[in-house]
Amino acid sequence: MEKYICPNCGYVHEGAECPECGIFVNDDGEKILLKQFKLQPLRIPAGWTVKYNNFSEYDPQKDGAEYVFELVEDLLQLEYQNLLIDLGWYPDMDINGKYQLCLVDMTEERPFDTPLDVFESNSKQLILEKLEYWTSAGHYGKYLKQKA
């Protein structure tokens, strides 16, 4: 992948957007300051491991389509023993898409073909509420496999 030197801060990076200062340089060399979204605050109980987190505070219903690049298939993965919660936006970078939350048992041969639970919504608030519920012992406890 091609490397770029940010004309604003000098940071060397891949792609047209500088991750340090948020400047995007278009094909005409014009600098455009992009809004920076922080990671979405989450209330996740102890014991869950964050595998990756790209889930930002961007809300498509409030922030509009200008920052649709925040809506990707790989937003968040959480792991607890044999369980994995996966959050993504489908289709990728499509403002008319929706969030998909999927709970799978990673001991299964093809876990995403037979999810334990799936929830879809274009409402970020509903996704956050469901995520908190799914990470509560009252919900996920029934899916845990006993260690031998």
PDB file of N, CA and C in Angstrom, residues 55-131:
ATOM      1  N   PHE A  55     -15.695   0.473  17.136  1.00  0.00           N
ATOM      2  CA  PHE A  55     -17.059   0.970  17.326  1.00  0.00           C
ATOM      3  C   PHE A  55     -16.985   2.386  17.888  1.00  0.00           C
ATOM      4  N   SER A  56     -17.204   3.357  17.020  1.00  0.00           N
ATOM      5  CA  SER A  56     -17.042   4.760  17.418  1.00  0.00           C
ATOM      6  C   SER A  56     -18.368   5.367  17.869  1.00  0.00           C
ATOM      7  N   GLU A  57     -18.290   6.610  18.336  1.00  0.00           N
ATOM      8  CA  GLU A  57     -19.477   7.338  18.769  1.00  0.00           C
ATOM      9  C   GLU A  57     -20.331   7.819  17.595  1.00  0.00           C
ATOM     10  N   TYR A  58     -19.861   7.603  16.381  1.00  0.00           N
ATOM     11  CA  TYR A  58     -20.636   7.985  15.196  1.00  0.00           C
ATOM     12  C   TYR A  58     -22.000   7.306  15.232  1.00  0.00           C
ATOM     13  N   ASP A  59     -23.056   8.087  15.013  1.00  0.00           N
ATOM     14  CA  ASP A  59     -24.420   7.569  14.971  1.00  0.00           C
ATOM     15  C   ASP A  59     -25.025   7.964  13.633  1.00  0.00           C
ATOM     16  N   PRO A  60     -25.284   7.010  12.750  1.00  0.00           N
ATOM     17  CA  PRO A  60     -25.784   7.351  11.421  1.00  0.00           C
ATOM     18  C   PRO A  60     -27.106   8.125  11.440  1.00  0.00           C
ATOM     19  N   GLN A  61     -27.923   7.926  12.463  1.00  0.00           N
ATOM     20  CA  GLN A  61     -29.191   8.641  12.542  1.00  0.00           C
ATOM     21  C   GLN A  61     -29.003  10.091  12.965  1.00  0.00           C
ATOM     22  N   LYS A  62     -27.893  10.413  13.621  1.00  0.00           N
ATOM     23  CA  LYS A  62     -27.646  11.779  14.087  1.00  0.00           C
ATOM     24  C   LYS A  62     -26.575  12.487  13.259  1.00  0.00           C
ATOM     25  N   ASP A  63     -25.540  11.754  12.835  1.00  0.00           N
ATOM     26  CA  ASP A  63     -24.393  12.361  12.169  1.00  0.00           C
ATOM     27  C   ASP A  63     -24.479  12.336  10.651  1.00  0.00           C
ATOM     28  N   GLY A  64     -25.455  11.619  10.092  1.00  0.00           N
ATOM     29  CA  GLY A  64     -25.654  11.607   8.652  1.00  0.00           C
ATOM     30  C   GLY A  64     -24.648  10.774   7.882  1.00  0.00           C
ATOM     31  N   ALA A  65     -24.720  10.895   6.558  1.00  0.00           N
ATOM     32  CA  ALA A  65     -23.954  10.034   5.652  1.00  0.00           C
ATOM     33  C   ALA A  65     -22.525  10.505   5.401  1.00  0.00           C
ATOM     34  N   GLU A  66     -22.175  11.707   5.820  1.00  0.00           N
ATOM     35  CA  GLU A  66     -20.851  12.253   5.517  1.00  0.00           C
ATOM     36  C   GLU A  66     -19.719  11.362   6.045  1.00  0.00           C
ATOM     37  N   TYR A  67     -19.960  10.691   7.163  1.00  0.00           N
ATOM     38  CA  TYR A  67     -18.916   9.868   7.793  1.00  0.00           C
ATOM     39  C   TYR A  67     -19.245   8.380   7.706  1.00  0.00           C
ATOM     40  N   VAL A  68     -19.883   7.986   6.620  1.00  0.00           N
ATOM     41  CA  VAL A  68     -20.331   6.611   6.452  1.00  0.00           C
ATOM     42  C   VAL A  68     -19.173   5.611   6.494  1.00  0.00           C
ATOM     43  N   PHE A  69     -17.934   6.078   6.294  1.00  0.00           N
ATOM     44  CA  PHE A  69     -16.772   5.183   6.375  1.00  0.00           C
ATOM     45  C   PHE A  69     -16.593   4.601   7.776  1.00  0.00           C
ATOM     46  N   GLU A  70     -17.306   5.141   8.772  1.00  0.00           N
ATOM     47  CA  GLU A  70     -17.273   4.588  10.130  1.00  0.00           C
ATOM     48  C   GLU A  70     -18.091   3.296  10.231  1.00  0.00           C
ATOM     49  N   LEU A  71     -18.940   3.050   9.234  1.00  0.00           N
ATOM     50  CA  LEU A  71     -19.854   1.902   9.262  1.00  0.00           C
ATOM     51  C   LEU A  71     -19.241   0.738   8.484  1.00  0.00           C
ATOM     52  N   VAL A  72     -18.576  -0.143   9.201  1.00  0.00           N
ATOM     53  CA  VAL A  72     -17.889  -1.279   8.575  1.00  0.00           C
ATOM     54  C   VAL A  72     -18.329  -2.591   9.213  1.00  0.00           C
ATOM     55  N   GLU A  73     -17.997  -3.667   8.554  1.00  0.00           N
ATOM     56  CA  GLU A  73     -18.400  -4.990   9.041  1.00  0.00           C
ATOM     57  C   GLU A  73     -17.695  -5.388  10.333  1.00  0.00           C
ATOM     58  N   ASP A  74     -16.499  -4.890  10.553  1.00  0.00           N
ATOM     59  CA  ASP A  74     -15.719  -5.275  11.727  1.00  0.00           C
ATOM     60  C   ASP A  74     -15.677  -4.130  12.736  1.00  0.00           C
ATOM     61  N   LEU A  75     -16.731  -3.993  13.532  1.00  0.00           N
ATOM     62  CA  LEU A  75     -16.802  -2.914  14.515  1.00  0.00           C
ATOM     63  C   LEU A  75     -16.320  -3.341  15.896  1.00  0.00           C
ATOM     64  N   LEU A  76     -16.750  -4.501  16.353  1.00  0.00           N
ATOM     65  CA  LEU A  76     -16.450  -4.913  17.727  1.00  0.00           C
ATOM     66  C   LEU A  76     -16.534  -6.425  17.846  1.00  0.00           C
ATOM     67  N   GLN A  77     -15.586  -7.005  18.582  1.00  0.00           N
ATOM     68  CA  GLN A  77     -15.668  -8.416  18.956  1.00  0.00           C
ATOM     69  C   GLN A  77     -15.308  -8.555  20.411  1.00  0.00           C
ATOM     70  N   LEU A  78     -16.166  -9.272  21.125  1.00  0.00           N
ATOM     71  CA  LEU A  78     -15.960  -9.558  22.541  1.00  0.00           C
ATOM     72  C   LEU A  78     -15.961 -11.069  22.727  1.00  0.00           C
ATOM     73  N   GLU A  79     -15.118 -11.546  23.630  1.00  0.00           N
ATOM     74  CA  GLU A  79     -15.000 -12.982  23.848  1.00  0.00           C
ATOM     75  C   GLU A  79     -15.113 -13.297  25.337  1.00  0.00           C
ATOM     76  N   TYR A  80     -15.835 -14.371  25.635  1.00  0.00           N
ATOM     77  CA  TYR A  80     -15.942 -14.863  27.008  1.00  0.00           C
ATOM     78  C   TYR A  80     -16.016 -16.386  26.931  1.00  0.00           C
ATOM     79  N   GLN A  81     -14.986 -17.055  27.399  1.00  0.00           N
ATOM     80  CA  GLN A  81     -14.873 -18.513  27.336  1.00  0.00           C
ATOM     81  C   GLN A  81     -15.149 -18.988  25.909  1.00  0.00           C
ATOM     82  N   ASN A  82     -16.205 -19.783  25.688  1.00  0.00           N
ATOM     83  CA  ASN A  82     -16.491 -20.305  24.353  1.00  0.00           C
ATOM     84  C   ASN A  82     -17.348 -19.360  23.507  1.00  0.00           C
ATOM     85  N   LEU A  83     -17.733 -18.218  24.072  1.00  0.00           N
ATOM     86  CA  LEU A  83     -18.661 -17.322  23.383  1.00  0.00           C
ATOM     87  C   LEU A  83     -17.955 -16.146  22.721  1.00  0.00           C
ATOM     88  N   LEU A  84     -18.502 -15.713  21.603  1.00  0.00           N
ATOM     89  CA  LEU A  84     -17.997 -14.550  20.894  1.00  0.00           C
ATOM     90  C   LEU A  84     -19.186 -13.696  20.469  1.00  0.00           C
ATOM     91  N   ILE A  85     -19.105 -12.405  20.769  1.00  0.00           N
ATOM     92  CA  ILE A  85     -20.093 -11.446  20.288  1.00  0.00           C
ATOM     93  C   ILE A  85     -19.418 -10.630  19.206  1.00  0.00           C
ATOM     94  N   ASP A  86     -20.060 -10.576  18.046  1.00  0.00           N
ATOM     95  CA  ASP A  86     -19.522  -9.858  16.897  1.00  0.00           C
ATOM     96  C   ASP A  86     -20.517  -8.771  16.494  1.00  0.00           C
ATOM     97  N   LEU A  87     -20.007  -7.544  16.319  1.00  0.00           N
ATOM     98  CA  LEU A  87     -20.845  -6.429  15.878  1.00  0.00           C
ATOM     99  C   LEU A  87     -20.290  -5.875  14.578  1.00  0.00           C
ATOM    100  N   GLY A  88     -21.171  -5.702  13.612  1.00  0.00           N
ATOM    101  CA  GLY A  88     -20.779  -5.115  12.339  1.00  0.00           C
ATOM    102  C   GLY A  88     -21.920  -4.333  11.728  1.00  0.00           C
ATOM    103  N   TRP A  89     -21.610  -3.602  10.666  1.00  0.00           N
ATOM    104  CA  TRP A  89     -22.610  -2.853   9.906  1.00  0.00           C
ATOM    105  C   TRP A  89     -22.672  -3.474   8.514  1.00  0.00           C
ATOM    106  N   TYR A  90     -23.885  -3.812   8.078  1.00  0.00           N
ATOM    107  CA  TYR A  90     -24.067  -4.477   6.785  1.00  0.00           C
ATOM    108  C   TYR A  90     -25.152  -3.780   5.981  1.00  0.00           C
ATOM    109  N   PRO A  91     -24.917  -3.547   4.686  1.00  0.00           N
ATOM    110  CA  PRO A  91     -23.647  -3.694   3.989  1.00  0.00           C
ATOM    111  C   PRO A  91     -22.651  -2.619   4.410  1.00  0.00           C
ATOM    112  N   ASP A  92     -21.405  -2.978   4.261  1.00  0.00           N
ATOM    113  CA  ASP A  92     -20.276  -2.130   4.624  1.00  0.00           C
ATOM    114  C   ASP A  92     -20.407  -0.730   4.004  1.00  0.00           C
ATOM    115  N   MET A  93     -20.298   0.306   4.831  1.00  0.00           N
ATOM    116  CA  MET A  93     -20.300   1.711   4.417  1.00  0.00           C
ATOM    117  C   MET A  93     -21.538   2.129   3.618  1.00  0.00           C
ATOM    118  N   ASP A  94     -22.671   1.514   3.881  1.00  0.00           N
ATOM    119  CA  ASP A  94     -23.937   1.864   3.225  1.00  0.00           C
ATOM    120  C   ASP A  94     -24.853   2.490   4.274  1.00  0.00           C
ATOM    121  N   ILE A  95     -25.155   3.777   4.139  1.00  0.00           N
ATOM    122  CA  ILE A  95     -25.970   4.491   5.127  1.00  0.00           C
ATOM    123  C   ILE A  95     -27.347   3.848   5.311  1.00  0.00           C
ATOM    124  N   ASN A  96     -27.807   3.091   4.321  1.00  0.00           N
ATOM    125  CA  ASN A  96     -29.108   2.427   4.410  1.00  0.00           C
ATOM    126  C   ASN A  96     -29.018   1.038   5.030  1.00  0.00           C
ATOM    127  N   GLY A  97     -27.844   0.672   5.507  1.00  0.00           N
ATOM    128  CA  GLY A  97     -27.652  -0.641   6.123  1.00  0.00           C
ATOM    129  C   GLY A  97     -28.136  -0.671   7.558  1.00  0.00           C
ATOM    130  N   LYS A  98     -27.615  -1.643   8.308  1.00  0.00           N
ATOM    131  CA  LYS A  98     -27.982  -1.776   9.723  1.00  0.00           C
ATOM    132  C   LYS A  98     -26.882  -2.490  10.487  1.00  0.00           C
ATOM    133  N   TYR A  99     -26.902  -2.285  11.790  1.00  0.00           N
ATOM    134  CA  TYR A  99     -25.998  -3.011  12.673  1.00  0.00           C
ATOM    135  C   TYR A  99     -26.471  -4.451  12.778  1.00  0.00           C
ATOM    136  N   GLN A 100     -25.513  -5.373  12.899  1.00  0.00           N
ATOM    137  CA  GLN A 100     -25.849  -6.765  13.169  1.00  0.00           C
ATOM    138  C   GLN A 100     -24.992  -7.232  14.340  1.00  0.00           C
ATOM    139  N   LEU A 101     -25.666  -7.698  15.367  1.00  0.00           N
ATOM    140  CA  LEU A 101     -25.029  -8.233  16.559  1.00  0.00           C
ATOM    141  C   LEU A 101     -25.239  -9.739  16.511  1.00  0.00           C
ATOM    142  N   CYS A 102     -24.150 -10.489  16.661  1.00  0.00           N
ATOM    143  CA  CYS A 102     -24.221 -11.934  16.527  1.00  0.00           C
ATOM    144  C   CYS A 102     -23.494 -12.594  17.706  1.00  0.00           C
ATOM    145  N   LEU A 103     -24.142 -13.535  18.363  1.00  0.00           N
ATOM    146  CA  LEU A 103     -23.552 -14.305  19.456  1.00  0.00           C
ATOM    147  C   LEU A 103     -23.333 -15.724  18.950  1.00  0.00           C
ATOM    148  N   VAL A 104     -22.072 -16.185  19.017  1.00  0.00           N
ATOM    149  CA  VAL A 104     -21.755 -17.516  18.509  1.00  0.00           C
ATOM    150  C   VAL A 104     -20.967 -18.315  19.543  1.00  0.00           C
ATOM    151  N   ASP A 105     -21.020 -19.633  19.388  1.00  0.00           N
ATOM    152  CA  ASP A 105     -20.242 -20.566  20.198  1.00  0.00           C
ATOM    153  C   ASP A 105     -19.022 -20.960  19.377  1.00  0.00           C
ATOM    154  N   MET A 106     -17.856 -20.517  19.805  1.00  0.00           N
ATOM    155  CA  MET A 106     -16.633 -20.731  19.034  1.00  0.00           C
ATOM    156  C   MET A 106     -16.155 -22.177  19.050  1.00  0.00           C
ATOM    157  N   THR A 107     -16.783 -23.041  19.845  1.00  0.00           N
ATOM    158  CA  THR A 107     -16.401 -24.455  19.817  1.00  0.00           C
ATOM    159  C   THR A 107     -17.096 -25.182  18.672  1.00  0.00           C
ATOM    160  N   GLU A 108     -18.065 -24.555  18.054  1.00  0.00           N
ATOM    161  CA  GLU A 108     -18.758 -25.151  16.911  1.00  0.00           C
ATOM    162  C   GLU A 108     -17.842 -25.103  15.686  1.00  0.00           C
ATOM    163  N   GLU A 109     -18.027 -26.051  14.772  1.00  0.00           N
ATOM    164  CA  GLU A 109     -17.168 -26.117  13.597  1.00  0.00           C
ATOM    165  C   GLU A 109     -17.298 -24.865  12.721  1.00  0.00           C
ATOM    166  N   ARG A 110     -18.496 -24.399  12.471  1.00  0.00           N
ATOM    167  CA  ARG A 110     -18.737 -23.191  11.674  1.00  0.00           C
ATOM    168  C   ARG A 110     -19.678 -22.289  12.468  1.00  0.00           C
ATOM    169  N   PRO A 111     -19.158 -21.602  13.477  1.00  0.00           N
ATOM    170  CA  PRO A 111     -20.005 -20.890  14.436  1.00  0.00           C
ATOM    171  C   PRO A 111     -20.927 -19.832  13.831  1.00  0.00           C
ATOM    172  N   PHE A 112     -20.495 -19.139  12.797  1.00  0.00           N
ATOM    173  CA  PHE A 112     -21.334 -18.080  12.232  1.00  0.00           C
ATOM    174  C   PHE A 112     -22.444 -18.631  11.340  1.00  0.00           C
ATOM    175  N   ASP A 113     -22.376 -19.917  11.000  1.00  0.00           N
ATOM    176  CA  ASP A 113     -23.462 -20.545  10.251  1.00  0.00           C
ATOM    177  C   ASP A 113     -24.614 -20.935  11.163  1.00  0.00           C
ATOM    178  N   THR A 114     -24.313 -21.098  12.455  1.00  0.00           N
ATOM    179  CA  THR A 114     -25.355 -21.481  13.420  1.00  0.00           C
ATOM    180  C   THR A 114     -25.252 -20.591  14.668  1.00  0.00           C
ATOM    181  N   PRO A 115     -25.530 -19.290  14.534  1.00  0.00           N
ATOM    182  CA  PRO A 115     -25.401 -18.395  15.687  1.00  0.00           C
ATOM    183  C   PRO A 115     -26.395 -18.749  16.790  1.00  0.00           C
ATOM    184  N   LEU A 116     -26.010 -18.448  18.013  1.00  0.00           N
ATOM    185  CA  LEU A 116     -26.884 -18.671  19.164  1.00  0.00           C
ATOM    186  C   LEU A 116     -27.960 -17.582  19.238  1.00  0.00           C
ATOM    187  N   ASP A 117     -27.607 -16.391  18.802  1.00  0.00           N
ATOM    188  CA  ASP A 117     -28.523 -15.258  18.853  1.00  0.00           C
ATOM    189  C   ASP A 117     -28.071 -14.227  17.821  1.00  0.00           C
ATOM    190  N   VAL A 118     -29.025 -13.547  17.201  1.00  0.00           N
ATOM    191  CA  VAL A 118     -28.738 -12.488  16.229  1.00  0.00           C
ATOM    192  C   VAL A 118     -29.727 -11.356  16.465  1.00  0.00           C
ATOM    193  N   PHE A 119     -29.224 -10.128  16.396  1.00  0.00           N
ATOM    194  CA  PHE A 119     -30.081  -8.954  16.523  1.00  0.00           C
ATOM    195  C   PHE A 119     -29.620  -7.924  15.506  1.00  0.00           C
ATOM    196  N   GLU A 120     -30.567  -7.353  14.773  1.00  0.00           N
ATOM    197  CA  GLU A 120     -30.250  -6.342  13.771  1.00  0.00           C
ATOM    198  C   GLU A 120     -31.089  -5.100  14.006  1.00  0.00           C
ATOM    199  N   SER A 121     -30.459  -3.940  13.796  1.00  0.00           N
ATOM    200  CA  SER A 121     -31.172  -2.672  13.942  1.00  0.00           C
ATOM    201  C   SER A 121     -30.330  -1.560  13.328  1.00  0.00           C
ATOM    202  N   ASN A 122     -31.009  -0.504  12.856  1.00  0.00           N
ATOM    203  CA  ASN A 122     -30.260   0.674  12.418  1.00  0.00           C
ATOM    204  C   ASN A 122     -30.166   1.690  13.554  1.00  0.00           C
ATOM    205  N   SER A 123     -30.717   1.345  14.720  1.00  0.00           N
ATOM    206  CA  SER A 123     -30.677   2.213  15.904  1.00  0.00           C
ATOM    207  C   SER A 123     -29.466   1.869  16.772  1.00  0.00           C
ATOM    208  N   LYS A 124     -28.570   2.821  16.901  1.00  0.00           N
ATOM    209  CA  LYS A 124     -27.394   2.600  17.738  1.00  0.00           C
ATOM    210  C   LYS A 124     -27.793   2.374  19.193  1.00  0.00           C
ATOM    211  N   GLN A 125     -28.785   3.104  19.666  1.00  0.00           N
ATOM    212  CA  GLN A 125     -29.237   2.962  21.049  1.00  0.00           C
ATOM    213  C   GLN A 125     -29.727   1.539  21.328  1.00  0.00           C
ATOM    214  N   LEU A 126     -30.503   0.979  20.408  1.00  0.00           N
ATOM    215  CA  LEU A 126     -30.988  -0.395  20.595  1.00  0.00           C
ATOM    216  C   LEU A 126     -29.838  -1.402  20.581  1.00  0.00           C
ATOM    217  N   ILE A 127     -28.837  -1.161  19.748  1.00  0.00           N
ATOM    218  CA  ILE A 127     -27.670  -2.040  19.702  1.00  0.00           C
ATOM    219  C   ILE A 127     -26.915  -1.986  21.024  1.00  0.00           C
ATOM    220  N   LEU A 128     -26.730  -0.777  21.562  1.00  0.00           N
ATOM    221  CA  LEU A 128     -26.035  -0.637  22.847  1.00  0.00           C
ATOM    222  C   LEU A 128     -26.795  -1.347  23.965  1.00  0.00           C
ATOM    223  N   GLU A 129     -28.112  -1.203  23.984  1.00  0.00           N
ATOM    224  CA  GLU A 129     -28.928  -1.872  25.005  1.00  0.00           C
ATOM    225  C   GLU A 129     -28.818  -3.388  24.877  1.00  0.00           C
ATOM    226  N   LYS A 130     -28.887  -3.901  23.649  1.00  0.00           N
ATOM    227  CA  LYS A 130     -28.799  -5.344  23.433  1.00  0.00           C
ATOM    228  C   LYS A 130     -27.408  -5.861  23.801  1.00  0.00           C
ATOM    229  N   LEU A 131     -26.382  -5.101  23.475  1.00  0.00           N
ATOM    230  CA  LEU A 131     -25.010  -5.488  23.818  1.00  0.00           C
ATOM    231  C   LEU A 131     -24.844  -5.608  25.333  1.00  0.00           C
TER     232      LEU A 131
END
